[in-house]
Short mmCIF file of C-alpha atoms in Angstrom, two decimals:
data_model
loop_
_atom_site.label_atom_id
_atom_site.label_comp_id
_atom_site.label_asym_id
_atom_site.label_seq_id
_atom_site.Cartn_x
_atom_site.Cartn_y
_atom_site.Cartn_z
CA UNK A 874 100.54 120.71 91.27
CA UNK A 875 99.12 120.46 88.01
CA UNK A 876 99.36 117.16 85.96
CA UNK A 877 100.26 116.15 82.80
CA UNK A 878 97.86 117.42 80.06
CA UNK A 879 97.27 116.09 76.53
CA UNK A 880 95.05 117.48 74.00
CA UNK A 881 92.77 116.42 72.10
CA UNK A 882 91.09 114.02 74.02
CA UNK A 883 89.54 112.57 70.84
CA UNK A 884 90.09 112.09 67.10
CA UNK A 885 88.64 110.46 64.63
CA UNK A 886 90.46 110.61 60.98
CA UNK A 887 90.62 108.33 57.93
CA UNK A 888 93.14 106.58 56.76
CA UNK A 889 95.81 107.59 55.45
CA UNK A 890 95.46 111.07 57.12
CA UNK A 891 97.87 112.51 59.72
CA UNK A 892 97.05 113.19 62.88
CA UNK A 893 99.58 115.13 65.74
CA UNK A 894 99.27 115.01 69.44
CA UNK A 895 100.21 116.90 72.13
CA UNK A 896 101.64 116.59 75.54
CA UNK A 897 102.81 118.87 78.39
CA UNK A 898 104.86 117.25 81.20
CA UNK A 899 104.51 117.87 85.11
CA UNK A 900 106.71 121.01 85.40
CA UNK A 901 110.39 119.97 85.89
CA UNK A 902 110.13 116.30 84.74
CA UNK A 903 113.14 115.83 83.05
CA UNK A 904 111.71 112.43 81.39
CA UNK A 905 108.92 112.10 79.43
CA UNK A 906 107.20 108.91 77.75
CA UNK A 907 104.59 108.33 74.97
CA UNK A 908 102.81 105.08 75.10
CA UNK A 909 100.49 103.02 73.07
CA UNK A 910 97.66 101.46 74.74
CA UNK A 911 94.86 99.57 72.02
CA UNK A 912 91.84 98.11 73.47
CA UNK A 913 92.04 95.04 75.81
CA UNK A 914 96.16 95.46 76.02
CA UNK A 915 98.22 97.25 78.14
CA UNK A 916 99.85 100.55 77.19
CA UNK A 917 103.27 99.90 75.02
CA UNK A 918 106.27 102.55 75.23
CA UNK A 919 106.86 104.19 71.78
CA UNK A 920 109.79 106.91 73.12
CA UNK A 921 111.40 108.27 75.51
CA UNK A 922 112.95 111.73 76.06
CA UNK A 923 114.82 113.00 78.54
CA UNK A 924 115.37 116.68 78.68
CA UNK A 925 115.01 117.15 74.72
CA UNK A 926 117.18 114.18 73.56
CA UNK A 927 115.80 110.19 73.00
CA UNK A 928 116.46 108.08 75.04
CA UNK A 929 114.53 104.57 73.66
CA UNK A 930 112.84 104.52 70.50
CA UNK A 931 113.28 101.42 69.54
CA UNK A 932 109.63 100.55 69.47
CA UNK A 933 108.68 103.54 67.74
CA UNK A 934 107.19 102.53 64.28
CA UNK A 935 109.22 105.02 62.15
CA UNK A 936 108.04 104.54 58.86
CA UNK A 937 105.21 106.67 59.85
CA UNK A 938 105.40 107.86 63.33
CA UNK A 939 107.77 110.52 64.43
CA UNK A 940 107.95 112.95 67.88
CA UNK A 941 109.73 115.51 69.19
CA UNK A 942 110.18 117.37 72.32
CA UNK A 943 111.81 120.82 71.60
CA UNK A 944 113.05 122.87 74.73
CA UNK A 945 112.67 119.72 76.46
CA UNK A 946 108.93 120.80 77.91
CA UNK A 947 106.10 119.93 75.68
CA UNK A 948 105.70 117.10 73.15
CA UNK A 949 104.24 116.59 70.12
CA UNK A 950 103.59 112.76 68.55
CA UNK A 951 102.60 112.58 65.06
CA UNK A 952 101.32 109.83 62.70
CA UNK A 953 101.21 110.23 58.92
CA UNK A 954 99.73 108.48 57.10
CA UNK A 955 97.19 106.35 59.96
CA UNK A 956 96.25 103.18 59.83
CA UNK A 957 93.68 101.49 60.91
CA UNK A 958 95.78 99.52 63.49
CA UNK A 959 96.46 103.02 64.90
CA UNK A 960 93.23 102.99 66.86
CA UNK A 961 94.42 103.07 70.62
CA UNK A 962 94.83 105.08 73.18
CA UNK A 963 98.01 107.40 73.16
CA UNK A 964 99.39 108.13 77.18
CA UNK A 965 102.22 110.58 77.90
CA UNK A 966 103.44 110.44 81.55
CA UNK A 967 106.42 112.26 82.51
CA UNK A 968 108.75 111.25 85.30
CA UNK A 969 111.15 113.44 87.80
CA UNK A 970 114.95 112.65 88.36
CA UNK A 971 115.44 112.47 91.48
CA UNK A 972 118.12 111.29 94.12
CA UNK A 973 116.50 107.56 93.54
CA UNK A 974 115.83 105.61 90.32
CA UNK A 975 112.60 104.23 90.40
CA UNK A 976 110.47 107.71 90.72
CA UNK A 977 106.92 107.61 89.55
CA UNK A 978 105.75 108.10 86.43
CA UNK A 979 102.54 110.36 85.96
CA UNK A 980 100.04 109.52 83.47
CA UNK A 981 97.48 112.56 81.38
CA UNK A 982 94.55 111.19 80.52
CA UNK A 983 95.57 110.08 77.17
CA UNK A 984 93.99 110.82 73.44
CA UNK A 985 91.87 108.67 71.76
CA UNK A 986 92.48 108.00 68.15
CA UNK A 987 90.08 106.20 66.05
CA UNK A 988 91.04 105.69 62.31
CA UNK A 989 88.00 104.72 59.76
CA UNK B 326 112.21 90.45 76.55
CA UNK B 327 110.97 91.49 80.12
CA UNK B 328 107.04 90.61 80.26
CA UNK B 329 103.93 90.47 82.33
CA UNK B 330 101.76 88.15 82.59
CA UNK B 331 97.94 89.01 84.09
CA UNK B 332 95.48 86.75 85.24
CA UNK B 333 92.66 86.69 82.71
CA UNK B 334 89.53 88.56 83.81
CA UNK B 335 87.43 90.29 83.61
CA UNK B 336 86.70 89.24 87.55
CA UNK B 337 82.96 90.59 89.31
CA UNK B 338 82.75 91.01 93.30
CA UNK B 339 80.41 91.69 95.36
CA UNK B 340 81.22 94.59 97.48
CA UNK B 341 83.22 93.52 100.51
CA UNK B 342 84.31 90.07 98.91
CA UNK B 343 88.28 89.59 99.17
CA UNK B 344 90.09 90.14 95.57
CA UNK B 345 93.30 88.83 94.44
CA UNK B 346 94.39 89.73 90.76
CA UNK B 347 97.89 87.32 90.13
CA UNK B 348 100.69 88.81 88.55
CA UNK B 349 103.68 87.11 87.20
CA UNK B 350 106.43 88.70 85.63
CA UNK B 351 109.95 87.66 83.42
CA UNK B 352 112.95 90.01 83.50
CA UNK B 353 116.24 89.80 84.28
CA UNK B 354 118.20 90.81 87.36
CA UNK B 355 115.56 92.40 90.43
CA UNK B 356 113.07 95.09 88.61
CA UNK B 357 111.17 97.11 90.75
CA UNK B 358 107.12 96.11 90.51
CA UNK B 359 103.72 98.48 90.42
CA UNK B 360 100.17 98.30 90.47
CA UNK B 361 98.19 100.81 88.23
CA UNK B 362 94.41 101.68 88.59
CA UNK B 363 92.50 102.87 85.63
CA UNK B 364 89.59 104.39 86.70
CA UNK B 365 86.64 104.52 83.80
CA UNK B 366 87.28 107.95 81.69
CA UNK B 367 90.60 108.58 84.27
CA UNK B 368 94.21 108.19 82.91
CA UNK B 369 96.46 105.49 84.63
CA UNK B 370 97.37 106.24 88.53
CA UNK B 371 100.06 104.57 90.66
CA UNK B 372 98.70 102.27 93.04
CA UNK B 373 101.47 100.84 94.97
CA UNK B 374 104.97 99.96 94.23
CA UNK B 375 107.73 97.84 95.62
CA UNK B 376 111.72 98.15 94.76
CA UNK B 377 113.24 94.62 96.37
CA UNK B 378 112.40 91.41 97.36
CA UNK B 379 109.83 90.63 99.76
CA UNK B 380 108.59 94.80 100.02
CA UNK B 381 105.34 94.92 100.67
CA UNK B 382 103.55 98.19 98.75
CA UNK B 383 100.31 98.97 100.36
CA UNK B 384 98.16 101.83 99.89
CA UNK B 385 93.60 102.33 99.83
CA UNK B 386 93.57 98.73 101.93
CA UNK B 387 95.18 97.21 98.54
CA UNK B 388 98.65 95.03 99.71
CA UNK B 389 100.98 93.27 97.05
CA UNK B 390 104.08 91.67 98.20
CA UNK B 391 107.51 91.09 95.93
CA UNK B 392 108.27 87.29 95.48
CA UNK B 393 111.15 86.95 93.74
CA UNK B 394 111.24 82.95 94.59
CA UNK B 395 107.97 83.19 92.67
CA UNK B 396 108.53 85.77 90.57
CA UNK B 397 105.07 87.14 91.48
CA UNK B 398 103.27 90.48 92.65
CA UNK B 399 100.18 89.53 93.37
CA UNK B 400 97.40 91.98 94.30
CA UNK B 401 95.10 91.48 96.91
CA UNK B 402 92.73 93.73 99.40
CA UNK B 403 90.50 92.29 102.04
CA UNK B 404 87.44 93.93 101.44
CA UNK B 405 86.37 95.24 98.05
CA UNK B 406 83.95 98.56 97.31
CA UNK B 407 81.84 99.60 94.28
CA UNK B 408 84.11 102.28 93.91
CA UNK B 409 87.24 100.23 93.73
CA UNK B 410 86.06 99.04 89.99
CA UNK B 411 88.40 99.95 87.43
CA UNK B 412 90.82 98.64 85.51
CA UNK B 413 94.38 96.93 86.78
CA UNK B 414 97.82 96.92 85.47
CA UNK B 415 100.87 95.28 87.06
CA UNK B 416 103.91 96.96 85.55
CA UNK B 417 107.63 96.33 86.22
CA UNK B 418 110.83 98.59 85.03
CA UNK B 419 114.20 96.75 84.79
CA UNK B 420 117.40 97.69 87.36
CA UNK B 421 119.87 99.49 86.70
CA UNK B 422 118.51 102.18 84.12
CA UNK B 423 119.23 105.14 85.79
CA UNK B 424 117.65 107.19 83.13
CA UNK B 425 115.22 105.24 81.35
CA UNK B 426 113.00 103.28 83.86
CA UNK B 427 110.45 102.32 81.07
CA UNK B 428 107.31 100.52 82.37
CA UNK B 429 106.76 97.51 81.21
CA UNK B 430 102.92 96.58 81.61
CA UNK B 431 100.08 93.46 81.63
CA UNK B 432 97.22 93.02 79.59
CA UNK B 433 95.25 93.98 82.64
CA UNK B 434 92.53 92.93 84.72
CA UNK B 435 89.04 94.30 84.44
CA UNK B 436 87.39 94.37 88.20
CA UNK B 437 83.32 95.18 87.88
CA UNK B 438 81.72 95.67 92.25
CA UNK B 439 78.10 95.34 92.63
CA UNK B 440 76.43 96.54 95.78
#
């Protein structure tokens, strides 16, 4: 089974510029999750879909970031305009729903952003 | 807010010394607990898990066992490799969220083997 992919691996922008990445899920996860992970923390959820509707948000800095997940497959996160607090490590992991509640959540191997 | 709190590290072992990385976690009601490896240049990987009170998750000779009296989950494993370094994350989701189950995670622990 193949796992969650993400692409690109690695970006490096200025400030101020915008920046999109993508994400597609473990075929048939229903749930899907972008986190936040800066250097020396552990990752932080920004959102939340299931299917192609949001489920949690609230951490979501909206001002500049925004996602969507249309069809309720892929994913795309996007920041505009970056800051240099941006710099981190964005995860997506997608999640089955299944007969029990606490299914595991699978982790890509995540973009790094660095913002100059 | 539910949190998770890490014992600092980073913590260096040499190979087959006996590890323990303490978790301790705030949430209310019973969440279920985890364990995440990071491996260098690998994304995050379930380690083991446990759903209720006193569960035991096990899984590669690492054991961590749900104290609620405590409110701990702490990791251990009896004998340690090079291979085992990597980065570790103990994560809890809430109850009850039958479609949410967001993770929750520590600052994590950095564990460094030498031979």
């Amino acid at each position: 089974e193949a796992g969650v992919a993400q692409s690109p691996r690695y970006k490096i922008i200025e400030k101020r510029q915008s920046v999109a990445f993508w994400c597609n899920p473990i075929s048939g996860h229903a749930t899907l999750y972008w986190y936040q992970q800066i250097l020396g923390q552990g990752p932080k959820l920004l959102i939340q879909f299931q299917n192609n509707g949001v489920v949690d948000d609230s951490q979501l800095p909206k001002d500049r970031f925004s996602a969507e997940r249309l069809k309720g497959v892929d994913s795309t996160l996007k920041i505009q305009p970056a800051k240099l607090e941006d710099s981190a490590v964005y995860l997506c992991a997608s999640r089955s729903l299944g007969t029990g509640w606490v299914e595991t959540q699978y982790f890509g191997p995540g973009t790094r952003l660095l913002v100059l | 807010g539910d949190s998770v709190t890490q014992m600092e590290g980073p913590v260096t072992l040499s190979e087959e010394a006996f590890l323990t990385i303490n978790c301790t976690y705030t949430a209310t009601g019973y969440p279920s607990l985890f364990w995440y490896v990071q491996y260098p240049g690998e994304g995050l990987q379930l380690l083991l898990k446990a759903t209720k009170a006193d569960d035991k998750g096990s899984n590669k000779g690492f054991e961590a066992t749900y104290r609620k009296e405590t409110t701990s989950f702490h990791l251990e494993k009896g004998s340690v490799q090079v291979s085992d370094s990597a980065v570790y994350f103990c994560a809890l989701t809430p109850r009850g969220e039958t479609s949410g189950s967001r993770l929750t995670f520590g600052e994590g622990t950095q564990l460094t083997v030498n031979p």
